[in-house]
mmCIF file of C-alpha atoms in Angstrom:
data_model
loop_
_atom_site.group_PDB
_atom_site.id
_atom_site.type_symbol
_atom_site.label_atom_id
_atom_site.label_comp_id
_atom_site.label_asym_id
_atom_site.label_seq_id
_atom_site.Cartn_x
_atom_site.Cartn_y
_atom_site.Cartn_z
ATOM 1 C CA MET X 95 26.366 -38.405 1.694
ATOM 2 C CA PRO X 96 28.542 -40.127 -0.994
ATOM 3 C CA LEU X 97 31.876 -38.460 -1.461
ATOM 4 C CA ARG X 98 31.274 -38.118 -5.328
ATOM 5 C CA PHE X 99 28.495 -35.553 -4.476
ATOM 6 C CA ALA X 100 30.735 -33.412 -2.194
ATOM 7 C CA PRO X 101 32.157 -31.355 -5.051
ATOM 8 C CA LEU X 102 28.649 -30.607 -6.409
ATOM 9 C CA LEU X 103 27.303 -29.565 -3.022
ATOM 10 C CA THR X 104 30.464 -27.235 -2.557
ATOM 11 C CA ALA X 105 29.848 -25.839 -6.039
ATOM 12 C CA ALA X 106 26.171 -25.153 -5.199
ATOM 13 C CA VAL X 107 26.826 -23.502 -1.961
ATOM 14 C CA SER X 108 29.564 -21.228 -3.866
ATOM 15 C CA LEU X 109 27.021 -20.425 -6.422
ATOM 16 C CA PHE X 110 24.258 -19.557 -3.719
ATOM 17 C CA LEU X 111 26.714 -17.383 -1.915
ATOM 18 C CA ALA X 112 27.782 -15.499 -5.113
ATOM 19 C CA VAL X 113 24.127 -14.979 -6.172
ATOM 20 C CA SER X 114 23.260 -13.747 -2.554
ATOM 21 C CA ALA X 115 26.037 -11.179 -2.887
ATOM 22 C CA VAL X 116 24.861 -9.837 -6.248
ATOM 23 C CA TRP X 117 21.273 -9.642 -4.947
ATOM 24 C CA ALA X 118 22.325 -7.679 -1.931
ATOM 25 C CA SER X 119 24.692 -5.228 -3.964
ATOM 26 C CA ASP X 120 22.406 -4.799 -7.018
ATOM 27 C CA ARG X 121 18.949 -4.588 -5.382
ATOM 28 C CA ILE X 122 18.703 -1.522 -2.909
ATOM 29 C CA ILE X 123 15.588 -0.209 -1.068
ATOM 30 C CA TYR X 124 15.283 3.391 0.014
ATOM 31 C CA LEU X 125 12.918 3.706 3.179
ATOM 32 C CA THR X 126 11.053 6.978 3.028
ATOM 33 C CA PHE X 127 8.565 8.317 5.238
ATOM 34 C CA ASP X 128 6.261 11.322 4.656
ATOM 35 C CA ASP X 129 4.265 13.888 6.610
ATOM 36 C CA GLY X 130 6.028 13.891 9.954
ATOM 37 C CA PRO X 131 6.526 14.891 12.599
ATOM 38 C CA LEU X 132 3.436 13.129 13.725
ATOM 39 C CA THR X 133 2.430 10.475 16.119
ATOM 40 C CA GLY X 134 4.229 7.446 14.952
ATOM 41 C CA THR X 135 7.340 9.415 14.123
ATOM 42 C CA GLU X 136 8.916 8.500 17.528
ATOM 43 C CA ASN X 137 8.547 4.807 16.805
ATOM 44 C CA ILE X 138 10.089 5.199 13.427
ATOM 45 C CA LEU X 139 13.034 6.961 14.904
ATOM 46 C CA ASP X 140 13.467 4.288 17.666
ATOM 47 C CA VAL X 141 13.462 1.452 14.987
ATOM 48 C CA LEU X 142 15.883 3.271 12.726
ATOM 49 C CA GLU X 143 18.267 3.900 15.580
ATOM 50 C CA ALA X 144 18.132 0.429 16.800
ATOM 51 C CA GLU X 145 18.484 -1.170 13.428
ATOM 52 C CA LYS X 146 21.100 1.356 12.062
ATOM 53 C CA VAL X 147 19.567 1.451 8.604
ATOM 54 C CA PRO X 148 19.426 4.695 6.387
ATOM 55 C CA ALA X 149 16.037 6.244 5.688
ATOM 56 C CA ALA X 150 14.712 9.701 4.452
ATOM 57 C CA MET X 151 11.986 11.473 6.386
ATOM 58 C CA PHE X 152 10.275 14.074 4.364
ATOM 59 C CA MET X 153 8.760 16.395 6.983
ATOM 60 C CA VAL X 154 6.045 18.972 6.869
ATOM 61 C CA GLY X 155 6.832 22.529 8.374
ATOM 62 C CA LYS X 156 3.367 23.119 9.924
ATOM 63 C CA HIS X 157 3.495 19.765 11.621
ATOM 64 C CA ALA X 158 7.053 20.565 13.068
ATOM 65 C CA GLU X 159 5.336 23.782 14.430
ATOM 66 C CA ALA X 160 2.517 22.177 16.127
ATOM 67 C CA SER X 161 4.123 21.520 19.408
ATOM 68 C CA ALA X 162 7.478 21.433 21.372
ATOM 69 C CA ALA X 163 7.394 17.528 21.119
ATOM 70 C CA HIS X 164 7.058 17.598 17.425
ATOM 71 C CA ARG X 165 9.974 20.065 17.303
ATOM 72 C CA ALA X 166 12.018 17.737 19.320
ATOM 73 C CA LEU X 167 11.221 14.860 16.987
ATOM 74 C CA VAL X 168 12.665 16.899 14.018
ATOM 75 C CA GLU X 169 15.871 17.693 16.031
ATOM 76 C CA ARG X 170 16.140 14.055 17.165
ATOM 77 C CA ALA X 171 15.891 12.849 13.312
ATOM 78 C CA LYS X 172 18.480 15.407 12.290
ATOM 79 C CA SER X 173 20.854 14.040 15.000
ATOM 80 C CA LEU X 174 20.672 10.530 13.779
ATOM 81 C CA PRO X 175 23.678 9.647 11.331
ATOM 82 C CA HIS X 176 21.414 7.312 9.121
ATOM 83 C CA VAL X 177 18.528 9.564 8.794
ATOM 84 C CA THR X 178 18.044 12.250 6.159
ATOM 85 C CA VAL X 179 15.532 14.960 7.031
ATOM 86 C CA GLY X 180 13.830 16.233 3.914
ATOM 87 C CA ASN X 181 11.359 18.847 2.866
ATOM 88 C CA HIS X 182 7.831 17.875 2.239
ATOM 89 C CA SER X 183 6.533 21.529 1.985
ATOM 90 C CA TYR X 184 5.318 23.777 4.883
ATOM 91 C CA SER X 185 1.447 23.364 4.158
ATOM 92 C CA HIS X 186 1.206 19.959 2.496
ATOM 93 C CA ALA X 187 -0.857 22.007 -0.003
ATOM 94 C CA HIS X 188 -3.719 22.000 2.520
ATOM 95 C CA ASP X 189 -4.504 18.731 0.714
ATOM 96 C CA HIS X 190 -5.880 20.817 -2.222
ATOM 97 C CA TYR X 191 -3.269 19.933 -4.801
ATOM 98 C CA ARG X 192 -4.596 21.404 -8.100
ATOM 99 C CA HIS X 193 -5.317 24.702 -6.223
ATOM 100 C CA PHE X 194 -1.691 24.624 -4.580
ATOM 101 C CA TYR X 195 0.001 24.077 -7.903
ATOM 102 C CA ALA X 196 -1.946 26.755 -9.806
ATOM 103 C CA ASP X 197 0.343 29.342 -7.970
ATOM 104 C CA THR X 198 3.984 28.680 -8.915
ATOM 105 C CA GLU X 199 5.520 31.489 -6.780
ATOM 106 C CA GLY X 200 3.343 30.245 -3.889
ATOM 107 C CA VAL X 201 4.640 26.549 -4.295
ATOM 108 C CA VAL X 202 8.161 27.850 -4.175
ATOM 109 C CA ALA X 203 7.467 30.100 -1.123
ATOM 110 C CA ASP X 204 5.789 27.244 0.722
ATOM 111 C CA MET X 205 8.935 25.100 0.164
ATOM 112 C CA MET X 206 11.202 27.770 1.165
ATOM 113 C CA ARG X 207 9.166 28.478 4.308
ATOM 114 C CA ALA X 208 9.428 24.682 5.219
ATOM 115 C CA ASN X 209 13.310 24.956 4.861
ATOM 116 C CA GLU X 210 13.315 27.601 7.445
ATOM 117 C CA VAL X 211 11.056 25.812 9.978
ATOM 118 C CA LEU X 212 12.901 22.517 9.570
ATOM 119 C CA GLY X 213 16.359 24.157 9.694
ATOM 120 C CA LEU X 214 17.361 22.587 6.317
ATOM 121 C CA THR X 215 20.276 24.840 4.963
ATOM 122 C CA ALA X 216 22.649 22.415 3.043
ATOM 123 C CA LYS X 217 21.970 22.684 -0.758
ATOM 124 C CA PRO X 218 20.475 20.911 -2.574
ATOM 125 C CA VAL X 219 17.819 20.071 -0.084
ATOM 126 C CA GLN X 220 16.379 16.598 -0.476
ATOM 127 C CA ALA X 221 12.607 17.103 -0.938
ATOM 128 C CA ARG X 222 9.487 15.451 -1.920
ATOM 129 C CA LEU X 223 6.508 17.540 -3.257
ATOM 130 C CA PRO X 224 3.046 17.012 -1.703
ATOM 131 C CA GLY X 225 0.770 14.646 -3.539
ATOM 132 C CA ARG X 226 3.070 14.442 -6.573
ATOM 133 C CA ASP X 227 5.311 11.423 -7.689
ATOM 134 C CA VAL X 228 7.907 13.669 -9.358
ATOM 135 C CA PHE X 229 11.714 13.401 -9.781
ATOM 136 C CA ARG X 230 14.098 16.207 -10.551
ATOM 137 C CA LEU X 231 17.604 15.046 -9.962
ATOM 138 C CA PRO X 232 20.730 15.599 -11.974
ATOM 139 C CA ASP X 233 20.240 12.443 -13.950
ATOM 140 C CA VAL X 234 16.577 11.570 -13.215
ATOM 141 C CA TYR X 235 13.602 13.357 -14.684
ATOM 142 C CA LYS X 236 10.131 12.017 -14.258
ATOM 143 C CA ASP X 237 6.612 13.794 -14.118
ATOM 144 C CA ASP X 238 3.510 12.277 -12.303
ATOM 145 C CA LEU X 239 1.239 11.151 -15.249
ATOM 146 C CA SER X 240 -1.068 9.773 -12.737
ATOM 147 C CA ILE X 241 -2.595 13.244 -12.501
ATOM 148 C CA GLY X 242 -3.216 13.187 -16.258
ATOM 149 C CA ARG X 243 -1.146 14.621 -19.010
ATOM 150 C CA THR X 244 -3.074 17.923 -19.143
ATOM 151 C CA GLU X 245 -2.553 18.597 -15.458
ATOM 152 C CA ASP X 246 0.922 17.478 -15.529
ATOM 153 C CA GLU X 247 1.710 19.985 -18.352
ATOM 154 C CA ILE X 248 0.071 22.712 -16.267
ATOM 155 C CA GLU X 249 2.098 21.899 -13.113
ATOM 156 C CA GLU X 250 5.301 21.059 -14.776
ATOM 157 C CA ILE X 251 6.477 24.815 -14.377
ATOM 158 C CA ASP X 252 6.047 24.312 -10.666
ATOM 159 C CA PHE X 253 8.279 21.136 -10.715
ATOM 160 C CA GLU X 254 10.980 23.204 -12.572
ATOM 161 C CA PHE X 255 10.957 26.249 -10.532
ATOM 162 C CA VAL X 256 11.119 24.268 -7.308
ATOM 163 C CA SER X 257 14.072 22.309 -8.632
ATOM 164 C CA ALA X 258 15.734 25.392 -9.765
ATOM 165 C CA SER X 259 15.462 26.883 -6.314
ATOM 166 C CA GLY X 260 17.783 24.347 -4.727
ATOM 167 C CA PHE X 261 15.846 21.135 -4.311
ATOM 168 C CA ASN X 262 16.339 17.598 -5.385
ATOM 169 C CA LEU X 263 12.875 16.122 -5.772
ATOM 170 C CA TYR X 264 12.092 12.413 -5.212
ATOM 171 C CA GLY X 265 9.098 10.387 -5.999
ATOM 172 C CA TRP X 266 8.574 6.661 -5.305
ATOM 173 C CA ASP X 267 8.403 3.268 -6.867
ATOM 174 C CA HIS X 268 6.008 1.530 -4.465
ATOM 175 C CA GLU X 269 3.797 2.471 -1.513
ATOM 176 C CA TRP X 270 2.991 0.700 1.783
ATOM 177 C CA VAL X 271 -0.687 1.848 1.550
ATOM 178 C CA HIS X 272 -2.738 3.021 4.495
ATOM 179 C CA ASP X 273 -6.442 3.565 4.780
ATOM 180 C CA SER X 274 -8.192 6.819 5.900
ATOM 181 C CA ARG X 275 -7.573 6.267 9.427
ATOM 182 C CA GLY X 276 -3.790 5.578 8.953
ATOM 183 C CA LYS X 277 -3.926 1.804 9.377
ATOM 184 C CA PRO X 278 -1.565 -0.114 7.055
ATOM 185 C CA VAL X 279 -3.449 -1.981 4.249
ATOM 186 C CA GLN X 280 -0.920 -4.629 3.266
ATOM 187 C CA THR X 281 0.760 -7.010 6.071
ATOM 188 C CA VAL X 282 4.481 -7.089 6.371
ATOM 189 C CA GLU X 283 4.415 -10.360 4.496
ATOM 190 C CA HIS X 284 2.115 -9.180 1.739
ATOM 191 C CA LEU X 285 4.342 -6.011 1.230
ATOM 192 C CA VAL X 286 7.553 -7.977 1.206
ATOM 193 C CA SER X 287 6.063 -10.338 -1.495
ATOM 194 C CA GLU X 288 4.986 -7.299 -3.472
ATOM 195 C CA ILE X 289 8.606 -6.035 -3.404
ATOM 196 C CA ASP X 290 10.080 -9.470 -4.412
ATOM 197 C CA HIS X 291 7.840 -9.413 -7.553
ATOM 198 C CA LEU X 292 8.712 -5.915 -8.346
ATOM 199 C CA PHE X 293 12.470 -6.756 -8.393
ATOM 200 C CA LEU X 294 11.679 -9.695 -10.642
ATOM 201 C CA GLY X 295 9.929 -7.319 -13.098
ATOM 202 C CA GLY X 296 12.624 -4.644 -12.582
ATOM 203 C CA ARG X 297 10.470 -1.608 -13.589
ATOM 204 C CA PHE X 298 11.957 1.105 -11.591
ATOM 205 C CA VAL X 299 12.784 4.780 -12.114
ATOM 206 C CA ARG X 300 16.439 3.694 -11.508
ATOM 207 C CA PRO X 301 17.352 0.034 -12.218
ATOM 208 C CA GLY X 302 17.786 -2.078 -9.137
ATOM 209 C CA LYS X 303 16.746 0.713 -6.800
ATOM 210 C CA LEU X 304 13.254 0.897 -5.145
ATOM 211 C CA ILE X 305 12.054 3.843 -3.325
ATOM 212 C CA LEU X 306 9.413 2.742 -0.804
ATOM 213 C CA LEU X 307 6.885 5.408 0.320
ATOM 214 C CA MET X 308 5.369 5.086 3.726
ATOM 215 C CA HIS X 309 3.635 7.649 6.168
ATOM 216 C CA ASP X 310 4.494 8.330 9.654
ATOM 217 C CA GLU X 311 0.990 7.938 10.960
ATOM 218 C CA MET X 312 1.167 4.184 9.980
ATOM 219 C CA PHE X 313 3.533 3.587 12.758
ATOM 220 C CA ARG X 314 1.386 4.535 15.748
ATOM 221 C CA ASP X 315 1.316 2.201 18.731
ATOM 222 C CA ASN X 316 -2.351 1.232 18.052
ATOM 223 C CA TYR X 317 -1.159 -0.219 14.607
ATOM 224 C CA ASP X 318 1.888 -2.053 16.118
ATOM 225 C CA GLY X 319 4.116 0.405 14.374
ATOM 226 C CA ASN X 320 7.374 -0.501 16.065
ATOM 227 C CA ALA X 321 6.853 -4.079 15.587
ATOM 228 C CA ASN X 322 5.711 -3.722 11.887
ATOM 229 C CA LEU X 323 8.743 -1.592 10.795
ATOM 230 C CA SER X 324 11.150 -3.788 12.668
ATOM 231 C CA ALA X 325 9.653 -6.872 10.964
ATOM 232 C CA LEU X 326 9.867 -5.152 7.544
ATOM 233 C CA ILE X 327 13.497 -4.358 7.975
ATOM 234 C CA SER X 328 14.289 -7.863 9.169
ATOM 235 C CA ALA X 329 12.451 -9.572 6.385
ATOM 236 C CA LEU X 330 14.217 -7.461 3.642
ATOM 237 C CA ARG X 331 17.580 -8.142 5.203
ATOM 238 C CA GLN X 332 16.797 -11.882 5.397
ATOM 239 C CA ARG X 333 16.012 -11.653 1.408
ATOM 240 C CA GLY X 334 19.417 -10.053 0.959
ATOM 241 C CA TYR X 335 18.084 -6.602 0.070
ATOM 242 C CA ALA X 336 20.614 -3.731 0.939
ATOM 243 C CA PHE X 337 19.252 -0.222 2.223
ATOM 244 C CA GLY X 338 20.426 2.900 0.688
ATOM 245 C CA SER X 339 20.778 6.527 1.776
ATOM 246 C CA ILE X 340 18.634 8.872 -0.426
ATOM 247 C CA GLU X 341 21.661 11.040 -1.172
ATOM 248 C CA THR X 342 23.153 8.094 -3.197
ATOM 249 C CA TYR X 343 20.237 7.381 -5.255
ATOM 250 C CA ASP X 344 21.326 9.272 -8.148
ATOM 251 C CA ASP X 345 24.851 7.903 -8.101
#
């Protein structure tokens, strides 16, 4: 290379490193997993422990009570320093959401029962309501208009009462979708491409922060769960994304 181009190359490398540093610090991904403990939860914990990345696992009380093995998964998750165990209700609304949210006292009682089962005592409890993309945080307020404005207005009292009962409520910005069997729909490569495009658009609940929704059942052995999650974390790291702990989301 001619010597006259050396300063340009040095400047280009410096610019690249500076941009990469800004990318990593200003673009944060929050990994979140719903509905555990289930088959697939153990693979998630194995990867999170090996990779030492923060994640939130929003767990369901009745799933924790299903077996001694499930209870052990809850305790293992709580023991990992990078993992936040959150409340995802006791019953998961029995998957009948409008009926569930028609009873405000019942919703609050269901969330409180999950606290007891999961052993969540520190306040506020990090939580995600079943079937609802809702935020109630000190500096973030968002309802789930995907259910329709009329239904949202009906359920808003539930969101407020749960929040007032000692819960920080988190929705999500993007989802790694699964089919009815639990099989991931997007490949890892497709999902990462979607995330790249989302950051280019920058339309998040909080600027520069993406909460990614996933479900424990997606990470079973028959769906290559361990390999897929490891590949996702590796690909995001290679692109310079940082991973955040859910407790810092509202900072």
